[in-house]
mmCIF file of the C-alpha atoms, coordinates in Angstrom:
data_MODEL
# 
_entry.id   MODEL 
# 
loop_
_atom_site.group_PDB 
_atom_site.id 
_atom_site.type_symbol 
_atom_site.label_atom_id 
_atom_site.label_alt_id 
_atom_site.label_comp_id 
_atom_site.label_asym_id 
_atom_site.label_entity_id 
_atom_site.label_seq_id 
_atom_site.pdbx_PDB_ins_code 
_atom_site.Cartn_x 
_atom_site.Cartn_y 
_atom_site.Cartn_z 
_atom_site.occupancy 
_atom_site.B_iso_or_equiv 
_atom_site.pdbx_formal_charge 
_atom_site.auth_seq_id 
_atom_site.auth_comp_id 
_atom_site.auth_asym_id 
_atom_site.auth_atom_id 
_atom_site.pdbx_PDB_model_num 
ATOM 1   C CA . SER A 1 1   ? 115.085 86.397  96.698  1.00 0.00 ? 1   SER A CA 1 
ATOM 2   C CA . ASP A 1 2   ? 116.777 88.981  94.612  1.00 0.00 ? 2   ASP A CA 1 
ATOM 3   C CA . ARG A 1 3   ? 116.869 86.913  91.292  1.00 0.00 ? 3   ARG A CA 1 
ATOM 4   C CA . ALA A 1 4   ? 113.209 86.260  91.863  1.00 0.00 ? 4   ALA A CA 1 
ATOM 5   C CA . MET A 1 5   ? 112.093 89.974  92.001  1.00 0.00 ? 5   MET A CA 1 
ATOM 6   C CA . ARG A 1 6   ? 114.448 90.936  89.738  1.00 0.00 ? 6   ARG A CA 1 
ATOM 7   C CA . SER A 1 7   ? 112.446 88.863  86.802  1.00 0.00 ? 7   SER A CA 1 
ATOM 8   C CA . ASP A 1 8   ? 109.426 89.464  88.488  1.00 0.00 ? 8   ASP A CA 1 
ATOM 9   C CA . LEU A 1 9   ? 109.916 93.166  87.340  1.00 0.00 ? 9   LEU A CA 1 
ATOM 10  C CA . THR A 1 10  ? 111.310 92.388  84.149  1.00 0.00 ? 10  THR A CA 1 
ATOM 11  C CA . ARG A 1 11  ? 108.427 90.395  83.331  1.00 0.00 ? 11  ARG A CA 1 
ATOM 12  C CA . ARG A 1 12  ? 105.989 93.259  84.506  1.00 0.00 ? 12  ARG A CA 1 
ATOM 13  C CA . GLY A 1 13  ? 107.843 95.639  81.792  1.00 0.00 ? 13  GLY A CA 1 
ATOM 14  C CA . TYR A 1 14  ? 110.267 97.375  84.287  1.00 0.00 ? 14  TYR A CA 1 
ATOM 15  C CA . THR A 1 15  ? 113.900 97.944  83.343  1.00 0.00 ? 15  THR A CA 1 
ATOM 16  C CA . LEU A 1 16  ? 116.902 98.778  85.592  1.00 0.00 ? 16  LEU A CA 1 
ATOM 17  C CA . ASP A 1 17  ? 117.653 102.192 85.406  1.00 0.00 ? 17  ASP A CA 1 
ATOM 18  C CA . SER A 1 18  ? 120.696 102.524 87.659  1.00 0.00 ? 18  SER A CA 1 
ATOM 19  C CA . THR A 1 19  ? 123.385 100.520 90.404  1.00 0.00 ? 19  THR A CA 1 
ATOM 20  C CA . THR A 1 20  ? 124.553 102.559 93.346  1.00 0.00 ? 20  THR A CA 1 
ATOM 21  C CA . ARG A 1 21  ? 126.192 100.944 96.021  1.00 0.00 ? 21  ARG A CA 1 
ATOM 22  C CA . ALA A 1 22  ? 125.157 101.628 99.985  1.00 0.00 ? 22  ALA A CA 1 
ATOM 23  C CA . MET A 1 23  ? 128.012 102.643 102.181 1.00 0.00 ? 23  MET A CA 1 
ATOM 24  C CA . GLY A 1 24  ? 128.709 102.932 105.658 1.00 0.00 ? 24  GLY A CA 1 
ATOM 25  C CA . MET A 1 25  ? 131.018 103.493 107.972 1.00 0.00 ? 25  MET A CA 1 
ATOM 26  C CA . ALA A 1 26  ? 131.275 103.895 112.184 1.00 0.00 ? 26  ALA A CA 1 
ATOM 27  C CA . LEU A 1 27  ? 132.158 107.187 113.525 1.00 0.00 ? 27  LEU A CA 1 
ATOM 28  C CA . THR A 1 28  ? 134.348 106.029 116.113 1.00 0.00 ? 28  THR A CA 1 
ATOM 29  C CA . GLY A 1 29  ? 138.135 106.549 116.215 1.00 0.00 ? 29  GLY A CA 1 
ATOM 30  C CA . ILE A 1 30  ? 138.074 108.300 112.875 1.00 0.00 ? 30  ILE A CA 1 
ATOM 31  C CA . ARG A 1 31  ? 141.731 109.150 111.512 1.00 0.00 ? 31  ARG A CA 1 
ATOM 32  C CA . LYS A 1 32  ? 141.071 111.496 108.857 1.00 0.00 ? 32  LYS A CA 1 
ATOM 33  C CA . PRO A 1 33  ? 141.038 115.100 110.386 1.00 0.00 ? 33  PRO A CA 1 
ATOM 34  C CA . ARG A 1 34  ? 138.513 117.951 109.569 1.00 0.00 ? 34  ARG A CA 1 
ATOM 35  C CA . PRO A 1 35  ? 139.269 119.584 106.060 1.00 0.00 ? 35  PRO A CA 1 
ATOM 36  C CA . ASP A 1 36  ? 140.700 123.182 105.588 1.00 0.00 ? 36  ASP A CA 1 
ATOM 37  C CA . ILE A 1 37  ? 137.689 124.254 103.170 1.00 0.00 ? 37  ILE A CA 1 
ATOM 38  C CA . ASP A 1 38  ? 135.997 127.383 102.673 1.00 0.00 ? 38  ASP A CA 1 
ATOM 39  C CA . LEU A 1 39  ? 132.395 127.120 103.663 1.00 0.00 ? 39  LEU A CA 1 
ATOM 40  C CA . VAL A 1 40  ? 129.789 129.803 103.005 1.00 0.00 ? 40  VAL A CA 1 
ATOM 41  C CA . PRO A 1 41  ? 126.133 130.403 104.903 1.00 0.00 ? 41  PRO A CA 1 
ATOM 42  C CA . PRO A 1 42  ? 124.467 127.536 103.680 1.00 0.00 ? 42  PRO A CA 1 
ATOM 43  C CA . VAL A 1 43  ? 121.344 128.218 101.465 1.00 0.00 ? 43  VAL A CA 1 
ATOM 44  C CA . TRP A 1 44  ? 118.782 125.646 100.177 1.00 0.00 ? 44  TRP A CA 1 
ATOM 45  C CA . THR A 1 45  ? 118.005 126.868 96.789  1.00 0.00 ? 45  THR A CA 1 
ATOM 46  C CA . GLU A 1 46  ? 122.148 127.428 96.499  1.00 0.00 ? 46  GLU A CA 1 
ATOM 47  C CA . HIS A 1 47  ? 122.240 123.386 97.196  1.00 0.00 ? 47  HIS A CA 1 
ATOM 48  C CA . LEU A 1 48  ? 119.924 122.666 94.804  1.00 0.00 ? 48  LEU A CA 1 
ATOM 49  C CA . ARG A 1 49  ? 121.622 125.221 91.894  1.00 0.00 ? 49  ARG A CA 1 
ATOM 50  C CA . ILE A 1 50  ? 124.810 123.360 92.067  1.00 0.00 ? 50  ILE A CA 1 
ATOM 51  C CA . GLY A 1 51  ? 123.351 119.757 92.219  1.00 0.00 ? 51  GLY A CA 1 
ATOM 52  C CA . ASP A 1 52  ? 121.374 120.422 88.982  1.00 0.00 ? 52  ASP A CA 1 
ATOM 53  C CA . LEU A 1 53  ? 118.022 119.441 91.886  1.00 0.00 ? 53  LEU A CA 1 
ATOM 54  C CA . PRO A 1 54  ? 114.552 120.034 91.065  1.00 0.00 ? 54  PRO A CA 1 
ATOM 55  C CA . ALA A 1 55  ? 113.178 123.347 92.681  1.00 0.00 ? 55  ALA A CA 1 
ATOM 56  C CA . ASP A 1 56  ? 110.463 121.494 94.739  1.00 0.00 ? 56  ASP A CA 1 
ATOM 57  C CA . LEU A 1 57  ? 112.803 118.808 96.054  1.00 0.00 ? 57  LEU A CA 1 
ATOM 58  C CA . LEU A 1 58  ? 111.260 118.264 99.541  1.00 0.00 ? 58  LEU A CA 1 
ATOM 59  C CA . ARG A 1 59  ? 108.803 121.006 99.111  1.00 0.00 ? 59  ARG A CA 1 
ATOM 60  C CA . GLY A 1 60  ? 106.364 119.381 101.584 1.00 0.00 ? 60  GLY A CA 1 
ATOM 61  C CA . GLY A 1 61  ? 109.445 118.244 103.998 1.00 0.00 ? 61  GLY A CA 1 
ATOM 62  C CA . ASP A 1 62  ? 110.797 119.348 106.983 1.00 0.00 ? 62  ASP A CA 1 
ATOM 63  C CA . ARG A 1 63  ? 113.945 121.507 105.220 1.00 0.00 ? 63  ARG A CA 1 
ATOM 64  C CA . LEU A 1 64  ? 115.354 122.872 108.302 1.00 0.00 ? 64  LEU A CA 1 
ATOM 65  C CA . ALA A 1 65  ? 116.012 119.241 109.742 1.00 0.00 ? 65  ALA A CA 1 
ATOM 66  C CA . PHE A 1 66  ? 118.964 118.870 106.856 1.00 0.00 ? 66  PHE A CA 1 
ATOM 67  C CA . HIS A 1 67  ? 122.406 119.948 107.585 1.00 0.00 ? 67  HIS A CA 1 
ATOM 68  C CA . VAL A 1 68  ? 123.242 122.275 104.237 1.00 0.00 ? 68  VAL A CA 1 
ATOM 69  C CA . ARG A 1 69  ? 126.826 122.599 103.195 1.00 0.00 ? 69  ARG A CA 1 
ATOM 70  C CA . VAL A 1 70  ? 128.184 124.847 100.487 1.00 0.00 ? 70  VAL A CA 1 
ATOM 71  C CA . ALA A 1 71  ? 131.585 125.090 99.645  1.00 0.00 ? 71  ALA A CA 1 
ATOM 72  C CA . ARG A 1 72  ? 133.293 128.142 97.706  1.00 0.00 ? 72  ARG A CA 1 
ATOM 73  C CA . ALA A 1 73  ? 136.371 127.903 95.370  1.00 0.00 ? 73  ALA A CA 1 
ATOM 74  C CA . ASP A 1 74  ? 137.957 130.803 93.299  1.00 0.00 ? 74  ASP A CA 1 
ATOM 75  C CA . GLY A 1 75  ? 135.087 133.099 94.591  1.00 0.00 ? 75  GLY A CA 1 
ATOM 76  C CA . GLN A 1 76  ? 132.610 130.572 93.652  1.00 0.00 ? 76  GLN A CA 1 
ATOM 77  C CA . ASP A 1 77  ? 129.965 128.482 95.297  1.00 0.00 ? 77  ASP A CA 1 
ATOM 78  C CA . VAL A 1 78  ? 130.917 125.008 93.336  1.00 0.00 ? 78  VAL A CA 1 
ATOM 79  C CA . ALA A 1 79  ? 129.850 122.301 95.678  1.00 0.00 ? 79  ALA A CA 1 
ATOM 80  C CA . THR A 1 80  ? 127.648 120.942 98.428  1.00 0.00 ? 80  THR A CA 1 
ATOM 81  C CA . ALA A 1 81  ? 126.324 118.504 100.293 1.00 0.00 ? 81  ALA A CA 1 
ATOM 82  C CA . ILE A 1 82  ? 123.513 117.570 102.946 1.00 0.00 ? 82  ILE A CA 1 
ATOM 83  C CA . ALA A 1 83  ? 123.116 115.500 106.072 1.00 0.00 ? 83  ALA A CA 1 
ATOM 84  C CA . LEU A 1 84  ? 120.005 114.384 107.850 1.00 0.00 ? 84  LEU A CA 1 
ATOM 85  C CA . ASP A 1 85  ? 120.288 112.263 111.384 1.00 0.00 ? 85  ASP A CA 1 
ATOM 86  C CA . HIS A 1 86  ? 118.275 109.775 112.188 1.00 0.00 ? 86  HIS A CA 1 
ATOM 87  C CA . ASP A 1 87  ? 118.977 108.735 116.115 1.00 0.00 ? 87  ASP A CA 1 
ATOM 88  C CA . THR A 1 88  ? 122.454 108.395 116.226 1.00 0.00 ? 88  THR A CA 1 
ATOM 89  C CA . ASP A 1 89  ? 122.751 107.346 112.776 1.00 0.00 ? 89  ASP A CA 1 
ATOM 90  C CA . CYS A 1 90  ? 124.080 110.424 109.642 1.00 0.00 ? 90  CYS A CA 1 
ATOM 91  C CA . GLY A 1 91  ? 123.049 110.245 106.354 1.00 0.00 ? 91  GLY A CA 1 
ATOM 92  C CA . ILE A 1 92  ? 124.815 111.900 103.450 1.00 0.00 ? 92  ILE A CA 1 
ATOM 93  C CA . PHE A 1 93  ? 123.218 112.739 100.523 1.00 0.00 ? 93  PHE A CA 1 
ATOM 94  C CA . ASN A 1 94  ? 123.259 115.203 97.308  1.00 0.00 ? 94  ASN A CA 1 
ATOM 95  C CA . VAL A 1 95  ? 127.031 115.467 97.369  1.00 0.00 ? 95  VAL A CA 1 
ATOM 96  C CA . ALA A 1 96  ? 127.796 117.402 94.343  1.00 0.00 ? 96  ALA A CA 1 
ATOM 97  C CA . THR A 1 97  ? 130.360 119.259 92.282  1.00 0.00 ? 97  THR A CA 1 
ATOM 98  C CA . ARG A 1 98  ? 129.938 121.607 89.579  1.00 0.00 ? 98  ARG A CA 1 
ATOM 99  C CA . GLU A 1 99  ? 131.772 120.243 86.615  1.00 0.00 ? 99  GLU A CA 1 
ATOM 100 C CA . HIS A 1 100 ? 134.342 122.874 86.371  1.00 0.00 ? 100 HIS A CA 1 
ATOM 101 C CA . ALA A 1 101 ? 135.561 122.670 89.837  1.00 0.00 ? 101 ALA A CA 1 
ATOM 102 C CA . ARG A 1 102 ? 135.827 118.900 89.671  1.00 0.00 ? 102 ARG A CA 1 
ATOM 103 C CA . ARG A 1 103 ? 139.068 116.527 90.640  1.00 0.00 ? 103 ARG A CA 1 
ATOM 104 C CA . ARG A 1 104 ? 140.192 119.527 93.383  1.00 0.00 ? 104 ARG A CA 1 
ATOM 105 C CA . GLY A 1 105 ? 138.708 116.750 96.576  1.00 0.00 ? 105 GLY A CA 1 
ATOM 106 C CA . LEU A 1 106 ? 135.657 119.508 97.079  1.00 0.00 ? 106 LEU A CA 1 
ATOM 107 C CA . GLY A 1 107 ? 133.149 116.454 97.401  1.00 0.00 ? 107 GLY A CA 1 
ATOM 108 C CA . THR A 1 108 ? 135.513 114.686 99.643  1.00 0.00 ? 108 THR A CA 1 
ATOM 109 C CA . ALA A 1 109 ? 136.515 117.540 101.886 1.00 0.00 ? 109 ALA A CA 1 
ATOM 110 C CA . LEU A 1 110 ? 132.577 118.096 101.882 1.00 0.00 ? 110 LEU A CA 1 
ATOM 111 C CA . THR A 1 111 ? 132.042 115.022 103.101 1.00 0.00 ? 111 THR A CA 1 
ATOM 112 C CA . LEU A 1 112 ? 134.423 114.330 105.563 1.00 0.00 ? 112 LEU A CA 1 
ATOM 113 C CA . CYS A 1 113 ? 133.266 118.170 107.107 1.00 0.00 ? 113 CYS A CA 1 
ATOM 114 C CA . LEU A 1 114 ? 129.404 116.354 107.633 1.00 0.00 ? 114 LEU A CA 1 
ATOM 115 C CA . VAL A 1 115 ? 131.194 113.350 108.911 1.00 0.00 ? 115 VAL A CA 1 
ATOM 116 C CA . HIS A 1 116 ? 132.963 115.397 111.920 1.00 0.00 ? 116 HIS A CA 1 
ATOM 117 C CA . GLU A 1 117 ? 130.133 117.374 112.354 1.00 0.00 ? 117 GLU A CA 1 
ATOM 118 C CA . ALA A 1 118 ? 127.864 114.420 113.023 1.00 0.00 ? 118 ALA A CA 1 
ATOM 119 C CA . ILE A 1 119 ? 130.565 113.159 115.163 1.00 0.00 ? 119 ILE A CA 1 
ATOM 120 C CA . GLU A 1 120 ? 130.007 116.482 117.389 1.00 0.00 ? 120 GLU A CA 1 
ATOM 121 C CA . ARG A 1 121 ? 126.369 116.222 117.187 1.00 0.00 ? 121 ARG A CA 1 
ATOM 122 C CA . GLY A 1 122 ? 126.757 112.475 118.544 1.00 0.00 ? 122 GLY A CA 1 
ATOM 123 C CA . CYS A 1 123 ? 126.001 110.200 115.828 1.00 0.00 ? 123 CYS A CA 1 
ATOM 124 C CA . LEU A 1 124 ? 128.085 106.767 115.901 1.00 0.00 ? 124 LEU A CA 1 
ATOM 125 C CA . THR A 1 125 ? 127.715 105.748 112.286 1.00 0.00 ? 125 THR A CA 1 
ATOM 126 C CA . ALA A 1 126 ? 127.392 107.504 108.799 1.00 0.00 ? 126 ALA A CA 1 
ATOM 127 C CA . ILE A 1 127 ? 125.739 106.210 105.857 1.00 0.00 ? 127 ILE A CA 1 
ATOM 128 C CA . LEU A 1 128 ? 125.102 107.178 101.982 1.00 0.00 ? 128 LEU A CA 1 
ATOM 129 C CA . GLN A 1 129 ? 124.495 105.691 98.779  1.00 0.00 ? 129 GLN A CA 1 
ATOM 130 C CA . SER A 1 130 ? 127.351 106.290 96.043  1.00 0.00 ? 130 SER A CA 1 
ATOM 131 C CA . SER A 1 131 ? 127.625 106.293 92.116  1.00 0.00 ? 131 SER A CA 1 
ATOM 132 C CA . LEU A 1 132 ? 130.375 103.753 90.532  1.00 0.00 ? 132 LEU A CA 1 
ATOM 133 C CA . ILE A 1 133 ? 132.369 106.603 90.189  1.00 0.00 ? 133 ILE A CA 1 
ATOM 134 C CA . ALA A 1 134 ? 132.223 107.837 93.547  1.00 0.00 ? 134 ALA A CA 1 
ATOM 135 C CA . GLU A 1 135 ? 132.930 104.821 95.300  1.00 0.00 ? 135 GLU A CA 1 
ATOM 136 C CA . ARG A 1 136 ? 136.811 105.319 96.208  1.00 0.00 ? 136 ARG A CA 1 
ATOM 137 C CA . VAL A 1 137 ? 136.488 108.831 96.651  1.00 0.00 ? 137 VAL A CA 1 
ATOM 138 C CA . TYR A 1 138 ? 134.551 107.641 99.931  1.00 0.00 ? 138 TYR A CA 1 
ATOM 139 C CA . ALA A 1 139 ? 136.022 104.624 100.756 1.00 0.00 ? 139 ALA A CA 1 
ATOM 140 C CA . ARG A 1 140 ? 139.325 107.213 101.287 1.00 0.00 ? 140 ARG A CA 1 
ATOM 141 C CA . VAL A 1 141 ? 137.312 108.585 104.097 1.00 0.00 ? 141 VAL A CA 1 
ATOM 142 C CA . GLY A 1 142 ? 136.535 105.547 105.825 1.00 0.00 ? 142 GLY A CA 1 
ATOM 143 C CA . PHE A 1 143 ? 133.377 104.337 104.204 1.00 0.00 ? 143 PHE A CA 1 
ATOM 144 C CA . ARG A 1 144 ? 132.630 100.812 103.281 1.00 0.00 ? 144 ARG A CA 1 
ATOM 145 C CA . ASP A 1 145 ? 130.734 98.382  101.040 1.00 0.00 ? 145 ASP A CA 1 
ATOM 146 C CA . LEU A 1 146 ? 127.305 97.486  102.381 1.00 0.00 ? 146 LEU A CA 1 
ATOM 147 C CA . GLY A 1 147 ? 125.360 96.156  99.270  1.00 0.00 ? 147 GLY A CA 1 
ATOM 148 C CA . ARG A 1 148 ? 123.776 97.250  96.007  1.00 0.00 ? 148 ARG A CA 1 
ATOM 149 C CA . TYR A 1 149 ? 120.799 99.302  95.240  1.00 0.00 ? 149 TYR A CA 1 
ATOM 150 C CA . LEU A 1 150 ? 119.092 98.481  91.859  1.00 0.00 ? 150 LEU A CA 1 
ATOM 151 C CA . GLU A 1 151 ? 116.430 100.827 90.559  1.00 0.00 ? 151 GLU A CA 1 
ATOM 152 C CA . TYR A 1 152 ? 113.831 100.096 88.295  1.00 0.00 ? 152 TYR A CA 1 
ATOM 153 C CA . VAL A 1 153 ? 111.479 102.314 86.488  1.00 0.00 ? 153 VAL A CA 1 
ATOM 154 C CA . PRO A 1 154 ? 108.196 101.405 84.992  1.00 0.00 ? 154 PRO A CA 1 
ATOM 155 C CA . PRO A 1 155 ? 107.355 101.179 81.469  1.00 0.00 ? 155 PRO A CA 1 
ATOM 156 C CA . ALA A 1 156 ? 106.328 103.782 79.615  1.00 0.00 ? 156 ALA A CA 1 
ATOM 157 C CA . GLN A 1 157 ? 102.701 105.117 80.527  1.00 0.00 ? 157 GLN A CA 1 
ATOM 158 C CA . SER A 1 158 ? 99.858  103.612 78.299  1.00 0.00 ? 158 SER A CA 1 
ATOM 159 C CA . PRO A 1 159 ? 96.243  103.816 78.339  1.00 0.00 ? 159 PRO A CA 1 
ATOM 160 C CA . ALA A 1 160 ? 96.351  100.342 80.150  1.00 0.00 ? 160 ALA A CA 1 
ATOM 161 C CA . HIS A 1 161 ? 98.700  101.639 82.861  1.00 0.00 ? 161 HIS A CA 1 
ATOM 162 C CA . ALA A 1 162 ? 96.881  105.184 83.044  1.00 0.00 ? 162 ALA A CA 1 
ATOM 163 C CA . THR A 1 163 ? 96.959  107.206 86.441  1.00 0.00 ? 163 THR A CA 1 
ATOM 164 C CA . ALA A 1 164 ? 94.155  106.460 88.440  1.00 0.00 ? 164 ALA A CA 1 
ATOM 165 C CA . THR A 1 165 ? 95.107  108.313 91.847  1.00 0.00 ? 165 THR A CA 1 
ATOM 166 C CA . GLU A 1 166 ? 98.257  110.227 93.444  1.00 0.00 ? 166 GLU A CA 1 
ATOM 167 C CA . GLY A 1 167 ? 99.069  111.491 96.772  1.00 0.00 ? 167 GLY A CA 1 
ATOM 168 C CA . PRO A 1 168 ? 101.628 111.347 99.259  1.00 0.00 ? 168 PRO A CA 1 
ATOM 169 C CA . VAL A 1 169 ? 101.510 108.210 101.732 1.00 0.00 ? 169 VAL A CA 1 
ATOM 170 C CA . GLU A 1 170 ? 103.933 107.617 104.497 1.00 0.00 ? 170 GLU A CA 1 
ATOM 171 C CA . LEU A 1 171 ? 105.374 104.009 105.694 1.00 0.00 ? 171 LEU A CA 1 
ATOM 172 C CA . SER A 1 172 ? 107.039 102.823 108.846 1.00 0.00 ? 172 SER A CA 1 
ATOM 173 C CA . GLN A 1 173 ? 109.688 100.264 108.660 1.00 0.00 ? 173 GLN A CA 1 
ATOM 174 C CA . GLY A 1 174 ? 111.933 99.498  111.654 1.00 0.00 ? 174 GLY A CA 1 
ATOM 175 C CA . GLY A 1 175 ? 111.544 102.618 113.250 1.00 0.00 ? 175 GLY A CA 1 
ATOM 176 C CA . ARG A 1 176 ? 111.930 104.841 110.087 1.00 0.00 ? 176 ARG A CA 1 
ATOM 177 C CA . GLN A 1 177 ? 109.395 106.654 107.817 1.00 0.00 ? 177 GLN A CA 1 
ATOM 178 C CA . GLU A 1 178 ? 109.614 106.999 104.289 1.00 0.00 ? 178 GLU A CA 1 
ATOM 179 C CA . ASN A 1 179 ? 107.606 109.311 102.610 1.00 0.00 ? 179 ASN A CA 1 
ATOM 180 C CA . VAL A 1 180 ? 106.379 108.195 98.971  1.00 0.00 ? 180 VAL A CA 1 
ATOM 181 C CA . ARG A 1 181 ? 104.705 109.738 96.226  1.00 0.00 ? 181 ARG A CA 1 
ATOM 182 C CA . LEU A 1 182 ? 102.537 106.756 94.477  1.00 0.00 ? 182 LEU A CA 1 
ATOM 183 C CA . ARG A 1 183 ? 100.596 106.739 91.388  1.00 0.00 ? 183 ARG A CA 1 
ATOM 184 C CA . LEU A 1 184 ? 98.760  103.758 91.362  1.00 0.00 ? 184 LEU A CA 1 
ATOM 185 C CA . GLY A 1 185 ? 97.932  102.744 87.339  1.00 0.00 ? 185 GLY A CA 1 
ATOM 186 C CA . TYR A 1 186 ? 94.348  100.880 86.439  1.00 0.00 ? 186 TYR A CA 1 
ATOM 187 C CA . GLY A 1 187 ? 96.774  97.875  85.843  1.00 0.00 ? 187 GLY A CA 1 
ATOM 188 C CA . GLY A 1 188 ? 98.280  97.567  89.074  1.00 0.00 ? 188 GLY A CA 1 
ATOM 189 C CA . ALA A 1 189 ? 101.135 99.268  88.629  1.00 0.00 ? 189 ALA A CA 1 
ATOM 190 C CA . VAL A 1 190 ? 102.747 101.673 91.472  1.00 0.00 ? 190 VAL A CA 1 
ATOM 191 C CA . GLU A 1 191 ? 105.498 104.082 90.447  1.00 0.00 ? 191 GLU A CA 1 
ATOM 192 C CA . GLY A 1 192 ? 106.451 107.428 91.580  1.00 0.00 ? 192 GLY A CA 1 
ATOM 193 C CA . TYR A 1 193 ? 108.882 109.014 93.826  1.00 0.00 ? 193 TYR A CA 1 
ATOM 194 C CA . VAL A 1 194 ? 110.332 107.524 97.009  1.00 0.00 ? 194 VAL A CA 1 
ATOM 195 C CA . PHE A 1 195 ? 111.946 109.530 99.675  1.00 0.00 ? 195 PHE A CA 1 
ATOM 196 C CA . THR A 1 196 ? 114.213 107.860 102.067 1.00 0.00 ? 196 THR A CA 1 
ATOM 197 C CA . GLU A 1 197 ? 115.870 109.783 104.433 1.00 0.00 ? 197 GLU A CA 1 
ATOM 198 C CA . GLY A 1 198 ? 115.060 112.506 102.346 1.00 0.00 ? 198 GLY A CA 1 
ATOM 199 C CA . ARG A 1 199 ? 116.528 111.625 99.203  1.00 0.00 ? 199 ARG A CA 1 
ATOM 200 C CA . ALA A 1 200 ? 114.231 111.344 96.089  1.00 0.00 ? 200 ALA A CA 1 
ATOM 201 C CA . THR A 1 201 ? 114.465 108.204 94.045  1.00 0.00 ? 201 THR A CA 1 
ATOM 202 C CA . PRO A 1 202 ? 112.376 108.579 90.626  1.00 0.00 ? 202 PRO A CA 1 
ATOM 203 C CA . GLY A 1 203 ? 110.472 105.898 89.544  1.00 0.00 ? 203 GLY A CA 1 
ATOM 204 C CA . ALA A 1 204 ? 111.147 103.502 92.313  1.00 0.00 ? 204 ALA A CA 1 
ATOM 205 C CA . VAL A 1 205 ? 108.830 100.338 92.540  1.00 0.00 ? 205 VAL A CA 1 
ATOM 206 C CA . VAL A 1 206 ? 107.216 100.231 95.868  1.00 0.00 ? 206 VAL A CA 1 
ATOM 207 C CA . MET A 1 207 ? 106.683 96.459  96.715  1.00 0.00 ? 207 MET A CA 1 
# 
C-alpha cells in the first residue's frame, strides 16, 4: 500500500522532497477558446533558459518529438512549455514563466495553446503534473485532480552507499517507455533520474 511503501522508504533513509498533483482532462468539447498570445519560433535552448533547466536535459532523447512553445511579452521571451504525444494522449511539461512576467496569464495561455494544438493532432486527452500553486491555473483550463506524486530523495551519499555502476536503462510499462538513469550503490540503493514522458525527476526512487 501507499502507507507501507512510504514507511519503508523512511526506514531506508529516504526523505519526502516534494508533492505534486497529477492532473488530466478529456479534450472533447473544450470550451476555452485558443488564446491570443505572441508566440516566437521555438528554440530548445530558449526553453531551457526560461525554465532554468539544465543544459543537458534530454541530451540523449529525441528532442524533435517535443512540441516546444515560447511566448514573448514586452519584446522579451518570458514563458515556455513543451508537449509530447503518446498515442492519443498529450503530456504537457515544463510550463514556466520568468519571475518578472508572472501573474499575467502567460502560463495559462501557453497551456491552452498546447491543448488546442493537441486536439488538432488528434489527441483525445491531456495530462500534466502540477505544483500546489499552479493547480488552480490548470483547473481553470479544464484539468482535474488524478492523485498525488510523492517524490523522495535518497540519503546523503556515504562510503556504505558508494556508486557501483551508472547507465541508462529502458523500462516498458503498459505500452509506455520510461528512460531511467540509475546509480546502483553497494548497499543496494537505487537512485538517479527518471524520465517519464520526457520529464526528468531528480532523485526518484525506482522500486
